[in-house]
Tab-separated table of C-alpha atoms and ligand atoms in Angstrom:
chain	number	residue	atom	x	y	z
P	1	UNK	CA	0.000	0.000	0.000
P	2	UNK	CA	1.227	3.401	-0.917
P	3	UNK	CA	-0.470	6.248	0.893
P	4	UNK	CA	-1.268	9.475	-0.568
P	5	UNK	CA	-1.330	11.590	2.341
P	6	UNK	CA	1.746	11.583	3.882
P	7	UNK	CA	2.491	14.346	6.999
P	8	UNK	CA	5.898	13.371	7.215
P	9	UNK	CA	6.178	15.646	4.035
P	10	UNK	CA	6.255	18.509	5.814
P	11	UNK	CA	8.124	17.596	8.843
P	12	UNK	CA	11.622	17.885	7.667
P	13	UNK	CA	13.930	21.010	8.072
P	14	UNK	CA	13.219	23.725	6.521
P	15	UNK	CA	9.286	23.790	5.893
P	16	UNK	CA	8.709	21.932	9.802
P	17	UNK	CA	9.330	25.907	11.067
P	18	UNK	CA	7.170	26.894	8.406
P	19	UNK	CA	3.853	25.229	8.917
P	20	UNK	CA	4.036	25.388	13.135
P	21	UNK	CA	1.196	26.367	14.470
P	22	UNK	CA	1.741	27.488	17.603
P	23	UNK	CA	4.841	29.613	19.103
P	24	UNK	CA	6.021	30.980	22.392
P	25	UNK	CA	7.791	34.083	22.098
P	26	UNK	CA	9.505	36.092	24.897
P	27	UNK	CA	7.014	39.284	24.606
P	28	UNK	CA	4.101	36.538	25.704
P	29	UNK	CA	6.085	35.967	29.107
P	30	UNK	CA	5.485	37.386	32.535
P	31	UNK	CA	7.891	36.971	35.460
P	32	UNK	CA	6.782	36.724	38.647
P	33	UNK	CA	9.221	38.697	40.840
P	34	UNK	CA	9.247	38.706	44.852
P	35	UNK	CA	10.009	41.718	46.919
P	36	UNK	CA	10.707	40.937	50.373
P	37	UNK	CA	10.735	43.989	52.892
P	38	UNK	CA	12.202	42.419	55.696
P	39	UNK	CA	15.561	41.189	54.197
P	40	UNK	CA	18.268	43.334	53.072
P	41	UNK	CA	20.018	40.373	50.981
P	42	UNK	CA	19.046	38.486	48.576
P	43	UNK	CA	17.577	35.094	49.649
P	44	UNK	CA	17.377	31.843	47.811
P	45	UNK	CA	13.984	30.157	47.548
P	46	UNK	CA	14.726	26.817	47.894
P	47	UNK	CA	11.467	25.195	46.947
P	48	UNK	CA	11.855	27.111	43.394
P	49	UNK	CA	15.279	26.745	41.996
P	50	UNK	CA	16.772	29.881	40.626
P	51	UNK	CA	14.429	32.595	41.998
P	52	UNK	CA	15.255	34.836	44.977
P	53	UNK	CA	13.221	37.348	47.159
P	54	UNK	CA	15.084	40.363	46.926
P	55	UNK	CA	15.271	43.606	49.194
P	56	UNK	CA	13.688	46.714	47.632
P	57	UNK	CA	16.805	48.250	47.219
P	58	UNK	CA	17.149	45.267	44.748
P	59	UNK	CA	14.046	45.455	42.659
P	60	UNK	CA	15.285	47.347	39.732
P	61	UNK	CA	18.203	45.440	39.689
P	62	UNK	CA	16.085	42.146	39.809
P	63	UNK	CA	13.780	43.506	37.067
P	64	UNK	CA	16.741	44.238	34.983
P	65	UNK	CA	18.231	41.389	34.609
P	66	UNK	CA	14.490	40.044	34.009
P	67	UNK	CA	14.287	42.423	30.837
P	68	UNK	CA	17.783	41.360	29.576
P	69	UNK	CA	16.276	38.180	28.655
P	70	UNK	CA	13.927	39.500	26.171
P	71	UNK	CA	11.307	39.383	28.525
P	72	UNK	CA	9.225	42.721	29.089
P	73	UNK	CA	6.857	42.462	31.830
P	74	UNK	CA	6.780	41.697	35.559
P	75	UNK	CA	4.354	40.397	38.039
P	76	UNK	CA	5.300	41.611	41.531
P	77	UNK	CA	4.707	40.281	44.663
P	78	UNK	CA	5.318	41.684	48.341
P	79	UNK	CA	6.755	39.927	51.484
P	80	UNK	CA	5.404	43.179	54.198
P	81	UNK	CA	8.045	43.881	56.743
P	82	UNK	CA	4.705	43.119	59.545
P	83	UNK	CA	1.181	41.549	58.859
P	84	UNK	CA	-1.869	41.895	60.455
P	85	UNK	CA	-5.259	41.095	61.337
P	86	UNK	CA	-6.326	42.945	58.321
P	87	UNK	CA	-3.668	42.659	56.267
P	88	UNK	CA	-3.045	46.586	56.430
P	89	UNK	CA	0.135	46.914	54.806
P	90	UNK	CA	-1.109	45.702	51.508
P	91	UNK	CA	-2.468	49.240	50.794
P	92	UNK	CA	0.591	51.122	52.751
P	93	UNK	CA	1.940	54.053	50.483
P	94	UNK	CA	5.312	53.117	51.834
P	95	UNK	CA	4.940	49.504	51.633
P	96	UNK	CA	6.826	46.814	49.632
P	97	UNK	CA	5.047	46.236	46.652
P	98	UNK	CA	4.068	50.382	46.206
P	99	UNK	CA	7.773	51.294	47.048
P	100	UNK	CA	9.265	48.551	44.696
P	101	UNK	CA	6.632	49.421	41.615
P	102	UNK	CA	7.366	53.205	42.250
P	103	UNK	CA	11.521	52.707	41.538
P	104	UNK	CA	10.355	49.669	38.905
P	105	UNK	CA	8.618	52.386	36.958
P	106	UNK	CA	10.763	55.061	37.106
P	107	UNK	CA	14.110	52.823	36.407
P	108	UNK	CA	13.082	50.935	34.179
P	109	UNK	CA	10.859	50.288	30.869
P	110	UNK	CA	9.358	46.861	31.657
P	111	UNK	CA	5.750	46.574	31.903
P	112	UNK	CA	4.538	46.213	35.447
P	113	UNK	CA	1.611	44.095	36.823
P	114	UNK	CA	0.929	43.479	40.826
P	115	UNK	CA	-0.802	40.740	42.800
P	116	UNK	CA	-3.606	42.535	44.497
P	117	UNK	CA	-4.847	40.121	47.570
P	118	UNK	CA	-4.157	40.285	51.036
P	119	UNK	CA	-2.795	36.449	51.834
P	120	UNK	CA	1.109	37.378	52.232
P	121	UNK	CA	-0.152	40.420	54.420
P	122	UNK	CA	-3.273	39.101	57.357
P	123	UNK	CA	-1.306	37.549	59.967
P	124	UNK	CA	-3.829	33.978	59.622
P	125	UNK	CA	-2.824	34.233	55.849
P	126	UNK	CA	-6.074	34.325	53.996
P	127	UNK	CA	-6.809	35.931	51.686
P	128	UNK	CA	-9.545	38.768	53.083
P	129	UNK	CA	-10.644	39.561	56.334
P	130	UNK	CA	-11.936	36.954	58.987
P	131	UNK	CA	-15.382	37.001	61.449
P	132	UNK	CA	-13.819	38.382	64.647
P	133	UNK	CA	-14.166	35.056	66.248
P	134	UNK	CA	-12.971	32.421	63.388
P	135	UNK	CA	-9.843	31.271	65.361
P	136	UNK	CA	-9.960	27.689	63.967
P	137	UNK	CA	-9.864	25.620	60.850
P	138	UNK	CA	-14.094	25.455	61.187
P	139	UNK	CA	-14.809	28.831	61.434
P	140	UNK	CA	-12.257	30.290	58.988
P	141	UNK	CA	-14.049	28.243	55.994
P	142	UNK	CA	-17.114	30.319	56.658
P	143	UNK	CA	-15.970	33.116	58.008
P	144	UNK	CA	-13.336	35.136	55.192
P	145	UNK	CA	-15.867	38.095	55.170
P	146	UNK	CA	-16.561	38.776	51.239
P	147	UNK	CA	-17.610	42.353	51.164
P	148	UNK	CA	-15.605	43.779	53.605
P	149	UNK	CA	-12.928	42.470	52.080
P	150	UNK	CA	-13.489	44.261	48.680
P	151	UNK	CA	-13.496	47.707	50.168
P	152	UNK	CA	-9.694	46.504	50.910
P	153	UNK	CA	-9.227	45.214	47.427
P	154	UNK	CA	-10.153	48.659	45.936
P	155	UNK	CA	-7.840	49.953	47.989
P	156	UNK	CA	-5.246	47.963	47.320
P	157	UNK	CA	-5.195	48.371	43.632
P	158	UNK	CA	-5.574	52.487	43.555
P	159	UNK	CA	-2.189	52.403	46.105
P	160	UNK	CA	-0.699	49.919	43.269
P	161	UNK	CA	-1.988	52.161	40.090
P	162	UNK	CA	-0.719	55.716	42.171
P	163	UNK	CA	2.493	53.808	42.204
P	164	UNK	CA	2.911	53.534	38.905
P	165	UNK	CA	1.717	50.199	38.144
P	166	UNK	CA	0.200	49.786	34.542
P	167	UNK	CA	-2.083	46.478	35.192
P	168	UNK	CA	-3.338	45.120	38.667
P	169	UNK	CA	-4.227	41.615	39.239
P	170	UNK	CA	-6.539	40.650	41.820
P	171	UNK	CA	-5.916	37.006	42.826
P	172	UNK	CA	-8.244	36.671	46.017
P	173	UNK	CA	-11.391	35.235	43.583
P	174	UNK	CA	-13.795	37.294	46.153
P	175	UNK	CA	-17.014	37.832	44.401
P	176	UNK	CA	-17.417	41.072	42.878
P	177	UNK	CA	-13.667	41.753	43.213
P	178	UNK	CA	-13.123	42.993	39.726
P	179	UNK	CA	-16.032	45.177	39.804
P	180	UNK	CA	-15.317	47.117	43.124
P	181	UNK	CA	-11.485	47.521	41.818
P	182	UNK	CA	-12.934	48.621	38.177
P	183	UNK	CA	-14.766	51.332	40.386
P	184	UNK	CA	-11.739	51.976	42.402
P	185	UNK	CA	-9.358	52.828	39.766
P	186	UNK	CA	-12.031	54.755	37.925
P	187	UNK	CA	-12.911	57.175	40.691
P	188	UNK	CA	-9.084	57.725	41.411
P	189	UNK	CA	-8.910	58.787	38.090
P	190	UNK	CA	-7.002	55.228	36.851
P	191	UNK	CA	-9.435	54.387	34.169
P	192	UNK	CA	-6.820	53.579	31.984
P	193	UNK	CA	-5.282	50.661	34.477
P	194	UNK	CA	-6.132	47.632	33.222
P	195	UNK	CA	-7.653	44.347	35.436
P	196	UNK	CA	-6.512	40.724	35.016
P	197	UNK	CA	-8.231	38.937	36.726
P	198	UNK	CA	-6.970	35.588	38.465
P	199	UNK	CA	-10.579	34.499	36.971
P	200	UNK	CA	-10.817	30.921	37.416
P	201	UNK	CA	-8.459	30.229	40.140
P	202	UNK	CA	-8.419	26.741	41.276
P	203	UNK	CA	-8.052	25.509	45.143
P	204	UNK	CA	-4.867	23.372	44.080
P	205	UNK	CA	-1.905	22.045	45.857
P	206	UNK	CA	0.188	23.105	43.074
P	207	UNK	CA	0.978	26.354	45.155
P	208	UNK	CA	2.514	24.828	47.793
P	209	UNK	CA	6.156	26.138	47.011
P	210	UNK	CA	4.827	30.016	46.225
P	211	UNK	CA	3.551	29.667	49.464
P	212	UNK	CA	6.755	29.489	50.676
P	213	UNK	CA	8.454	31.740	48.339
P	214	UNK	CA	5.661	34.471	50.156
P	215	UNK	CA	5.168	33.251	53.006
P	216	UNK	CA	1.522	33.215	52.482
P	217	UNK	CA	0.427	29.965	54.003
P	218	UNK	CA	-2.895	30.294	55.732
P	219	UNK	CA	-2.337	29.510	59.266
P	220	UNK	CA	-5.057	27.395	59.584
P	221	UNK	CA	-7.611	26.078	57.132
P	222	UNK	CA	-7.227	26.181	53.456
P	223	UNK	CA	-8.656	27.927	51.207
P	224	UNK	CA	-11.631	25.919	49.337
P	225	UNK	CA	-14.357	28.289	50.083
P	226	UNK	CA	-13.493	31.083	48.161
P	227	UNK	CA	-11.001	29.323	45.307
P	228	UNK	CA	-12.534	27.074	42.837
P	229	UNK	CA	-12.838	23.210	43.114
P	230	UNK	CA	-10.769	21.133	41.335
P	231	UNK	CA	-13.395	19.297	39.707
P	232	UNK	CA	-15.729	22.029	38.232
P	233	UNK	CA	-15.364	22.938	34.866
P	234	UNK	CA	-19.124	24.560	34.017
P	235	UNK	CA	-18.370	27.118	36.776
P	236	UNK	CA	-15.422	28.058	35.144
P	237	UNK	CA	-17.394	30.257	32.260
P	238	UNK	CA	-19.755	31.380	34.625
P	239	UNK	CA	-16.470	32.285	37.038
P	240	UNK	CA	-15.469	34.346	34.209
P	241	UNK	CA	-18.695	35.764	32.691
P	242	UNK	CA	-18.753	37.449	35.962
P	243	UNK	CA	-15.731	39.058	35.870
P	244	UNK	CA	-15.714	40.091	32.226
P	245	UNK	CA	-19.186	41.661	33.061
P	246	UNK	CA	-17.748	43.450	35.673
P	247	UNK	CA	-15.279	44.385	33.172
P	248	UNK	CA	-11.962	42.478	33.419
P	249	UNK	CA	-9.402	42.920	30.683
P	250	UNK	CA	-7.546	39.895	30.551
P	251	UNK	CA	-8.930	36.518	31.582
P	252	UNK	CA	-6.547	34.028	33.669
P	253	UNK	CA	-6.736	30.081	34.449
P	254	UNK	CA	-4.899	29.228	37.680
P	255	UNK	CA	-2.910	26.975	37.550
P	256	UNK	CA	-1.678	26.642	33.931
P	257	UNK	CA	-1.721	22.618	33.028
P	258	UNK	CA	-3.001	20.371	35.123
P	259	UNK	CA	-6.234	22.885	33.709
P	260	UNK	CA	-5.563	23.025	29.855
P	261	UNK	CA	-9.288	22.402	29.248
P	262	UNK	CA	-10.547	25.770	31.107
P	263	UNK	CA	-7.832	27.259	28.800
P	264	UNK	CA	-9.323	25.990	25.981
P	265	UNK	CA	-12.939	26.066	26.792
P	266	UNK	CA	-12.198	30.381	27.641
P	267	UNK	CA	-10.453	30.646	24.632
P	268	UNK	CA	-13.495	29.557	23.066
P	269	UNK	CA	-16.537	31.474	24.295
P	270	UNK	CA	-14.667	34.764	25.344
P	271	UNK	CA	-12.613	37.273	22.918
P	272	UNK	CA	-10.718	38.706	25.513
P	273	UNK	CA	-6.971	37.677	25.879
P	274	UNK	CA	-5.965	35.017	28.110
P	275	UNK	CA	-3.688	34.344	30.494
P	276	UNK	CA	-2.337	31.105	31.799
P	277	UNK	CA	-0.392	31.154	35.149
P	278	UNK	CA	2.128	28.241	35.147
P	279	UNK	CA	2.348	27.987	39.175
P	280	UNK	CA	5.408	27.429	41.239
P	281	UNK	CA	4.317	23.420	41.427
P	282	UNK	CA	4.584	23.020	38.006
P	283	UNK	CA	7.680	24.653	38.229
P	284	UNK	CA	8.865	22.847	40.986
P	285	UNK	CA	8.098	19.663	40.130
P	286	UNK	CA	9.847	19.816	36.422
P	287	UNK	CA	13.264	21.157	38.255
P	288	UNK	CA	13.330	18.260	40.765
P	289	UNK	CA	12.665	15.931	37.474
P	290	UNK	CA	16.008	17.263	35.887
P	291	UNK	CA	17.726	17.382	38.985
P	292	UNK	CA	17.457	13.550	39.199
P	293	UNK	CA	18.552	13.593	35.625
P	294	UNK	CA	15.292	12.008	34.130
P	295	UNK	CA	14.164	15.028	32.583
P	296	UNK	CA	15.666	17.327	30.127
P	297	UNK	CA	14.800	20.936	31.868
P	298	UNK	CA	15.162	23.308	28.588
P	299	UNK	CA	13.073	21.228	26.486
P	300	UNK	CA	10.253	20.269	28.955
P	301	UNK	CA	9.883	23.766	29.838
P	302	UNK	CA	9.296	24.830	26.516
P	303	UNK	CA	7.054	22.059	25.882
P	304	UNK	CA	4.963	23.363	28.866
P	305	UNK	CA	4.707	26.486	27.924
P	306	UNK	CA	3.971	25.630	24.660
P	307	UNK	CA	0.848	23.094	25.311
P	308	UNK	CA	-0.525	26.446	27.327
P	309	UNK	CA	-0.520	28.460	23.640
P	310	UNK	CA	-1.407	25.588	21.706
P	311	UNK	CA	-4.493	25.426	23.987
P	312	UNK	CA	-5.130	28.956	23.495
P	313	UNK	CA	-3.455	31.127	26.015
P	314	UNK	CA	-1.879	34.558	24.686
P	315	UNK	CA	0.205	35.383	27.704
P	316	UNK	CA	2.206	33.443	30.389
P	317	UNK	CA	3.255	33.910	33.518
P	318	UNK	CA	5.985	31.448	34.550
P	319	UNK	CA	9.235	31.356	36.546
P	320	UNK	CA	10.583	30.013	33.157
P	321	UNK	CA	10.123	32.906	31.229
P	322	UNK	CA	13.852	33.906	31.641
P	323	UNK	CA	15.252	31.127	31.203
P	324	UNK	CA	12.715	30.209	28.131
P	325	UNK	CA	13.308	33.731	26.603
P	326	UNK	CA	17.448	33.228	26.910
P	327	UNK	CA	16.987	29.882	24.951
P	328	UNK	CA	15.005	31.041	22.321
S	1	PBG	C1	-2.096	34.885	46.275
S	1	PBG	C2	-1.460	34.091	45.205
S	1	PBG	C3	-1.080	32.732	45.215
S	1	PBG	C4	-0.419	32.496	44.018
S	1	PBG	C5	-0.423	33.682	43.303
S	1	PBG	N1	-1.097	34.658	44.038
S	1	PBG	C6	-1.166	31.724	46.273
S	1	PBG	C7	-2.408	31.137	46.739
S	1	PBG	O1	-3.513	31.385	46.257
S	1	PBG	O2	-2.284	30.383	47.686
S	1	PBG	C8	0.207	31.183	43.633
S	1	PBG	C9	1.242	31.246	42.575
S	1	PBG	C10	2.064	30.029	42.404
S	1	PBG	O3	1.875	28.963	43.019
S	1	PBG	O4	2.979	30.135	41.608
S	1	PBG	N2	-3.455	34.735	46.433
C-alpha cells in the first residue's frame, strides 16, 4: 500500500518551522518577581530553583536582569516587613510592593503588573478579612468576610496604580472583586489601568512552594471556600462571565496545566486575551525531574509552555520565562 497523504512531508527542516502552528515568544512571558521587605540580601527560595526574594533596594536590579532576557513584563509580589489582622500593609503608600513598583517604573521600561490580595499580608494568611471570632480551621471556611474584604481590594489596587503600576491583578477570587477595583481605579482617576483577573483560580496544591516563596500559608484552614474546586469545569465560564461583566481585561486560568481544558474552553466562548499562570508546582516539580537527571529541563519547559498556547493562552506567567526567553 502506498499512501497518498503523507504528513511526514512537511516535517523535515526547513518547511517543519514553516507550517508550526503554535509559538512561544519572549514578549508573551510574565515573570513573577518577589520583593521581600524584611531582608536586606538576597535570599534563595529553595522550593523554586533559581528565583530569589530580593530587598527593595534590589528590585530594579532584579527587574533588569528580568528584561535582559527579552522578557518585558513583571508580576510583583510583596513579602510586608509586619502583617496583620487585616492585612493593612497591603495598601501602605510606603509599603513593599508600592515602594518597589514606584523605583520599577521610574528605572526601568518593563511593563509592570501586581498581585492585588491580602494572603502574604493578614497575619492567619487568607486571603480577606476573617469574622472576629474564626480562630480555627471550622470557622475560617465560613468566616473570610466577602464584602468587607473588597473595600480593601479597591484599595489595594488604587495604592498599586498611584504607584505607577500599569495592570493590577486581583488574585483573592472574592465575588465582585473585579467590579469594586474597576470602580476603584475609575474614581481615582485610573481608568486607563487595566484588570486581570486571576478568573478561574483553582483551590490546588500546586501552590505549595509560592507559598513558601511568600510566606503566604494560611495559618489554619485552606482555602476551598473562596477558590474554585478542582473538579468544576461549568463554573469556570460562569467564574469568568462574571468578571468580564464586571469588566476584566484579561482573563486568567490558575494553575496553567493540570487545567488546559478551562484554557481551551475560555479561549473559546470569550474574545478577551488570556492568560495562563504556570504555578510554582509546576515549576517545581519539572526542576526536581532534571535534577534527578530524568528530565531534560530546557526542552520540557518549553514544551509546557507551549501546550498552554497551543491550547489557546496569549500570555504566560511562569518562573521560566527567563530562562525560556534566553533559549530562544
Ligand atoms: C495569592 C497568590 C497565590 C499564588 C499567586 N497569588 C497563592 C495562593 O492562592 O495560595 C500562587 C502562585 C504560584 O503557586 O505560583 N493569592
Amino acid at each position: 500500500m502506498n499512501p497518498i497523504d503523507r504528513p511526514r512531508r512537511l516535517r523535515r527542516d526547513g518547511i517543519r518551522e514553516m507550517v508550526s502552528e503554535t509559538d512561544v515568544d519572549a514578549s508573551d512571558l510574565i515573570a513573577p518577581v518577589f520583593v521581600d521587605a524584611t531582608t536586606d540580601e538576597r535570599t534563595p527560595i529553595e522550593t523554586m530553583p533559581g528565583h530569589e526574594r530580593v530587598p527593595v533596594e534590589q528590585a530594579v536590579a532584579r527587574v533588569e536582569e528580568v528584561l535582559e532576557t527579552g522578557v518585558e513584563a513583571v508580576m510583583l509580589f510583596g513579602i510586608p516587613e509586619s502583617k496583620d489582622e487585616r492585612g493593612s500593609r497591603a495598601w501602605a503608600e510606603d509599603g513593599v510592593v508600592q515602594e518597589a513598583t514606584r523605583r520599577v517604573a521610574a528605572e526601568t521600561d518593563a511593563y509592570v503588573l501586581t498581585d492585588v490580595c491580602l494572603c502574604e499580608y493578614t497575619s492567619h494568611g487568607h486571603c480577606g478579612v476573617l469574622e472576629d471570632d474564626a480562630r480555627n480551621e471550622a470557622e475560617a471556611r465560613l468566616t473570610v468576610k466577602n464584602d468587607e474584604t473588597l473595600d480593601l481590594l479597591g484599595k489595594i489596587a488604587v495604592s498599586h496604580a498611584e504607584a505607577g503600576a500599569d495592570m493590577v491583578a486581583p488574585s483573592g477570587m472574592m465575588d465582585g472583586m473585579v467590579g469594586t477595583i474597576r470602580e476603584s481605579l475609575d474614581a481615582a482617576e485610573f481608568s486607563d489601568v487595566p484588570i486581570m483577573s486571576y478568573a478561574a483560580k483553582y483551590e490546588s496544591a500546586f501552590y505549595g512552594p509560592f507559598r513558601d516563596a511568600a510566606d503566604g500559608a494560611p495559618a489554619f484552614g485552606d482555602r476551598r471556600h473562596y477558590q474554585m474546586d478542582p473538579a468544576n469545569r461549568r463554573e469556570a465560564i460562569r467564574e469568568v462571565e462574571l468578571d468580564v461583566a464586571q469588566g476584566a481585561d484579561v482573563l486568567m486560568v490558575k494553575p496553567a496545566l493540570p487545567y488546559l481544558d478551562i484554557v481551551r474552553d475560555l479561549r473559546e466562548e470569550f474574545d478577551h486575551p488570556i492568560a495562563a499562570y504556570n504555578v510554582s508546582g509546576e515549576y517545581a516539580m519539572l526542576h526536581a525531574a532534571a535534577e534527578k537527571g530524568w528530565l531534560d529541563l530546557e526542552e520540557v519547559a518549553l514544551e509546557s509552555l507551549l501546550s498552554m498556547k497551543r491550547a489557546g493562552a496569549d500570555l504566560i506567567l511562569t518562573y521560566f520565562a527567563e530562562d525560556v526567553a534566553y533559549a530562544l
